[in-house]
Amino acid sequence: MNEKEFKIRLDKFLVDTFVGTRKQVKTLIKQKRVKVNQKIITNPDFNVFTKEDEVCLDDKVLTFQEHYYFILNKPSGYVCAKEDNINQTIMELFKSLPSHLVEKLFPVGRLDKDTEGLLIVTTDGIFNHLVSSPTHHIQKTYYVEYEEQLLDNACEILAKGLKIKNESFLPAKLEPITKNSCYLTICEGKFHQVKKMIHQVGGVVTYLKREKIGELVLPQNLALGEFLEMKQDDIYRLMKIYKKGN
Ligand code: URA
């Protein structure tokens, strides 16, 4: 799957590549600092083809992207929301990016405030919809630490799927590590799902970290609170999801 080609006005191209605000980019164009295919263009309404044309600012080539994808190693203490009156949000961890881009970003699904680990943050609403859709059953693996002891047949209970009060959970894979830690792989994203499932088989979760979504693994060298940009092709491939027409 390759980035689509768009025909857009030069000033919009510059705004969308985070060169500046509409007013600022118009000034740059007037100052003759912008070239399209090696030619200075002074008309902000000039049409640019995003894949075919080479747009430069002061001889630096600008690359247009329809959407942005980041993976964040979420620290505890941040909520997965765009805004929150009480808590710090994961958006605050993206302060080094242009504010114009941060405004368009949102988290794909949610991790609890006290959960750490792999979170995808994107501008792509279709991707969010596909990854979050229950029909896709994308597997998510969590590293779990817990108090108390799990039932001897915890693996079998979780592998069958279960019902807690009125809520059903699809089969999950429990892999014990030590007496008080395990991996749990689930294919849904229900509220407090891991905590509820572990509780149902005798444990009380004390630490939770998401390590994998689909084939995407949290890089070991990505520190808590740091993020990494991913390419569209890679992230769709790792999620094994395909857009119509690609
Ligand atoms: N399950 C939970 O209980 N919490 C999370 O943050 C994610 C999955």
mmCIF file of C-alpha atoms in Angstrom, residues 30-143:
data_model
loop_
_atom_site.group_PDB
_atom_site.id
_atom_site.type_symbol
_atom_site.label_atom_id
_atom_site.label_comp_id
_atom_site.label_asym_id
_atom_site.label_seq_id
_atom_site.Cartn_x
_atom_site.Cartn_y
_atom_site.Cartn_z
ATOM 1 C CA LYS A 30 6.081 35.888 -1.633
ATOM 2 C CA GLN A 31 9.724 35.977 -0.515
ATOM 3 C CA LYS A 32 10.488 33.531 -3.387
ATOM 4 C CA ARG A 33 11.782 30.904 -0.996
ATOM 5 C CA VAL A 34 9.558 28.115 -2.358
ATOM 6 C CA LYS A 35 10.298 26.111 -5.518
ATOM 7 C CA VAL A 36 8.232 23.473 -7.287
ATOM 8 C CA ASN A 37 10.279 21.247 -9.587
ATOM 9 C CA GLN A 38 13.219 23.672 -9.338
ATOM 10 C CA LYS A 39 11.119 26.708 -10.357
ATOM 11 C CA ILE A 40 10.313 29.547 -7.952
ATOM 12 C CA ILE A 41 6.531 29.801 -7.547
ATOM 13 C CA THR A 42 4.998 33.019 -6.248
ATOM 14 C CA ASN A 43 1.339 32.045 -6.527
ATOM 15 C CA PRO A 44 -0.013 30.388 -3.329
ATOM 16 C CA ASP A 45 -2.915 28.909 -5.347
ATOM 17 C CA PHE A 46 -0.518 26.979 -7.616
ATOM 18 C CA ASN A 47 -1.584 23.315 -7.746
ATOM 19 C CA VAL A 48 0.867 20.695 -6.539
ATOM 20 C CA PHE A 49 0.684 16.915 -7.025
ATOM 21 C CA THR A 50 1.823 15.488 -3.726
ATOM 22 C CA LYS A 51 3.721 12.486 -5.107
ATOM 23 C CA GLU A 52 4.882 13.710 -8.482
ATOM 24 C CA ASP A 53 6.089 17.217 -7.719
ATOM 25 C CA GLU A 54 9.193 18.165 -5.779
ATOM 26 C CA VAL A 55 8.508 21.074 -3.435
ATOM 27 C CA CYS A 56 11.450 22.808 -1.774
ATOM 28 C CA LEU A 57 11.766 25.487 0.860
ATOM 29 C CA ASP A 58 15.190 27.135 0.678
ATOM 30 C CA ASP A 59 16.335 24.047 -1.291
ATOM 31 C CA LYS A 60 15.156 21.640 1.439
ATOM 32 C CA VAL A 61 12.824 19.034 -0.068
ATOM 33 C CA LEU A 62 9.451 18.801 1.727
ATOM 34 C CA THR A 63 7.672 15.464 1.882
ATOM 35 C CA PHE A 64 3.896 15.375 2.059
ATOM 36 C CA GLN A 65 2.178 12.734 4.182
ATOM 37 C CA GLU A 66 -1.566 12.186 4.288
ATOM 38 C CA HIS A 67 -1.399 10.689 7.783
ATOM 39 C CA TYR A 68 1.011 10.285 10.670
ATOM 40 C CA TYR A 69 1.497 7.245 12.888
ATOM 41 C CA PHE A 70 3.469 7.139 16.126
ATOM 42 C CA ILE A 71 4.082 4.469 18.698
ATOM 43 C CA LEU A 72 4.390 5.713 22.253
ATOM 44 C CA ASN A 73 5.761 3.941 25.303
ATOM 45 C CA LYS A 74 3.046 5.252 27.588
ATOM 46 C CA PRO A 75 4.100 5.964 31.160
ATOM 47 C CA SER A 76 1.792 5.482 34.120
ATOM 48 C CA GLY A 77 -0.010 8.642 35.260
ATOM 49 C CA TYR A 78 -1.275 9.780 31.838
ATOM 50 C CA VAL A 79 -4.784 9.276 30.499
ATOM 51 C CA CYS A 80 -5.487 8.317 26.879
ATOM 52 C CA ALA A 81 -7.556 11.344 25.937
ATOM 53 C CA LYS A 82 -7.150 14.497 23.886
ATOM 54 C CA GLU A 83 -8.109 16.656 26.865
ATOM 55 C CA ASP A 84 -8.767 16.136 30.540
ATOM 56 C CA ASN A 85 -9.571 18.651 33.248
ATOM 57 C CA ILE A 86 -7.833 16.739 36.027
ATOM 58 C CA ASN A 87 -5.186 14.399 34.625
ATOM 59 C CA GLN A 88 -2.188 14.762 32.379
ATOM 60 C CA THR A 89 -2.983 13.399 28.906
ATOM 61 C CA ILE A 90 -0.716 11.433 26.571
ATOM 62 C CA MET A 91 -0.926 14.412 24.183
ATOM 63 C CA GLU A 92 1.448 16.277 26.493
ATOM 64 C CA LEU A 93 4.162 13.770 25.565
ATOM 65 C CA PHE A 94 4.078 14.990 21.935
ATOM 66 C CA LYS A 95 5.011 18.604 22.739
ATOM 67 C CA SER A 96 8.139 18.419 20.573
ATOM 68 C CA LEU A 97 5.953 18.069 17.423
ATOM 69 C CA PRO A 98 4.328 21.061 15.681
ATOM 70 C CA SER A 99 1.114 21.972 17.520
ATOM 71 C CA HIS A 100 -0.769 21.888 14.215
ATOM 72 C CA LEU A 101 0.045 18.141 13.989
ATOM 73 C CA VAL A 102 -0.605 17.380 17.670
ATOM 74 C CA GLU A 103 -4.115 18.844 17.298
ATOM 75 C CA LYS A 104 -4.901 16.178 14.699
ATOM 76 C CA LEU A 105 -3.486 13.239 16.677
ATOM 77 C CA PHE A 106 -5.512 10.844 18.800
ATOM 78 C CA PRO A 107 -4.803 7.560 20.584
ATOM 79 C CA VAL A 108 -5.927 4.276 19.028
ATOM 80 C CA GLY A 109 -7.902 2.622 21.823
ATOM 81 C CA ARG A 110 -7.154 3.234 25.469
ATOM 82 C CA LEU A 111 -4.809 2.114 28.189
ATOM 83 C CA ASP A 112 -5.731 2.796 31.805
ATOM 84 C CA LYS A 113 -4.036 5.713 33.568
ATOM 85 C CA ASP A 114 -1.808 3.297 35.511
ATOM 86 C CA THR A 115 -0.991 1.047 32.510
ATOM 87 C CA GLU A 116 2.292 1.429 30.647
ATOM 88 C CA GLY A 117 3.495 0.392 27.228
ATOM 89 C CA LEU A 118 2.620 0.309 23.578
ATOM 90 C CA LEU A 119 0.089 2.843 22.349
ATOM 91 C CA ILE A 120 -0.494 3.852 18.732
ATOM 92 C CA VAL A 121 -1.233 7.522 18.177
ATOM 93 C CA THR A 122 -2.318 8.668 14.718
ATOM 94 C CA THR A 123 -4.161 11.200 12.554
ATOM 95 C CA ASP A 124 -5.787 8.377 10.553
ATOM 96 C CA GLY A 125 -9.430 7.866 11.560
ATOM 97 C CA ILE A 126 -9.929 4.897 9.225
ATOM 98 C CA PHE A 127 -6.956 3.088 10.747
ATOM 99 C CA ASN A 128 -8.322 3.777 14.230
ATOM 100 C CA HIS A 129 -11.681 2.395 13.221
ATOM 101 C CA LEU A 130 -10.164 -0.756 11.690
ATOM 102 C CA VAL A 131 -7.831 -1.491 14.621
ATOM 103 C CA SER A 132 -10.527 -0.830 17.230
ATOM 104 C CA SER A 133 -13.256 -2.725 15.383
ATOM 105 C CA PRO A 134 -14.231 -5.904 17.274
ATOM 106 C CA THR A 135 -14.488 -7.783 13.954
ATOM 107 C CA HIS A 136 -10.735 -7.520 13.417
ATOM 108 C CA HIS A 137 -9.793 -9.338 16.645
ATOM 109 C CA ILE A 138 -6.279 -7.902 16.682
ATOM 110 C CA GLN A 139 -4.267 -9.614 19.408
ATOM 111 C CA LYS A 140 -2.753 -7.535 22.191
ATOM 112 C CA THR A 141 -0.206 -8.959 24.587
ATOM 113 C CA TYR A 142 0.232 -7.583 28.100
ATOM 114 C CA TYR A 143 2.946 -8.243 30.657
#
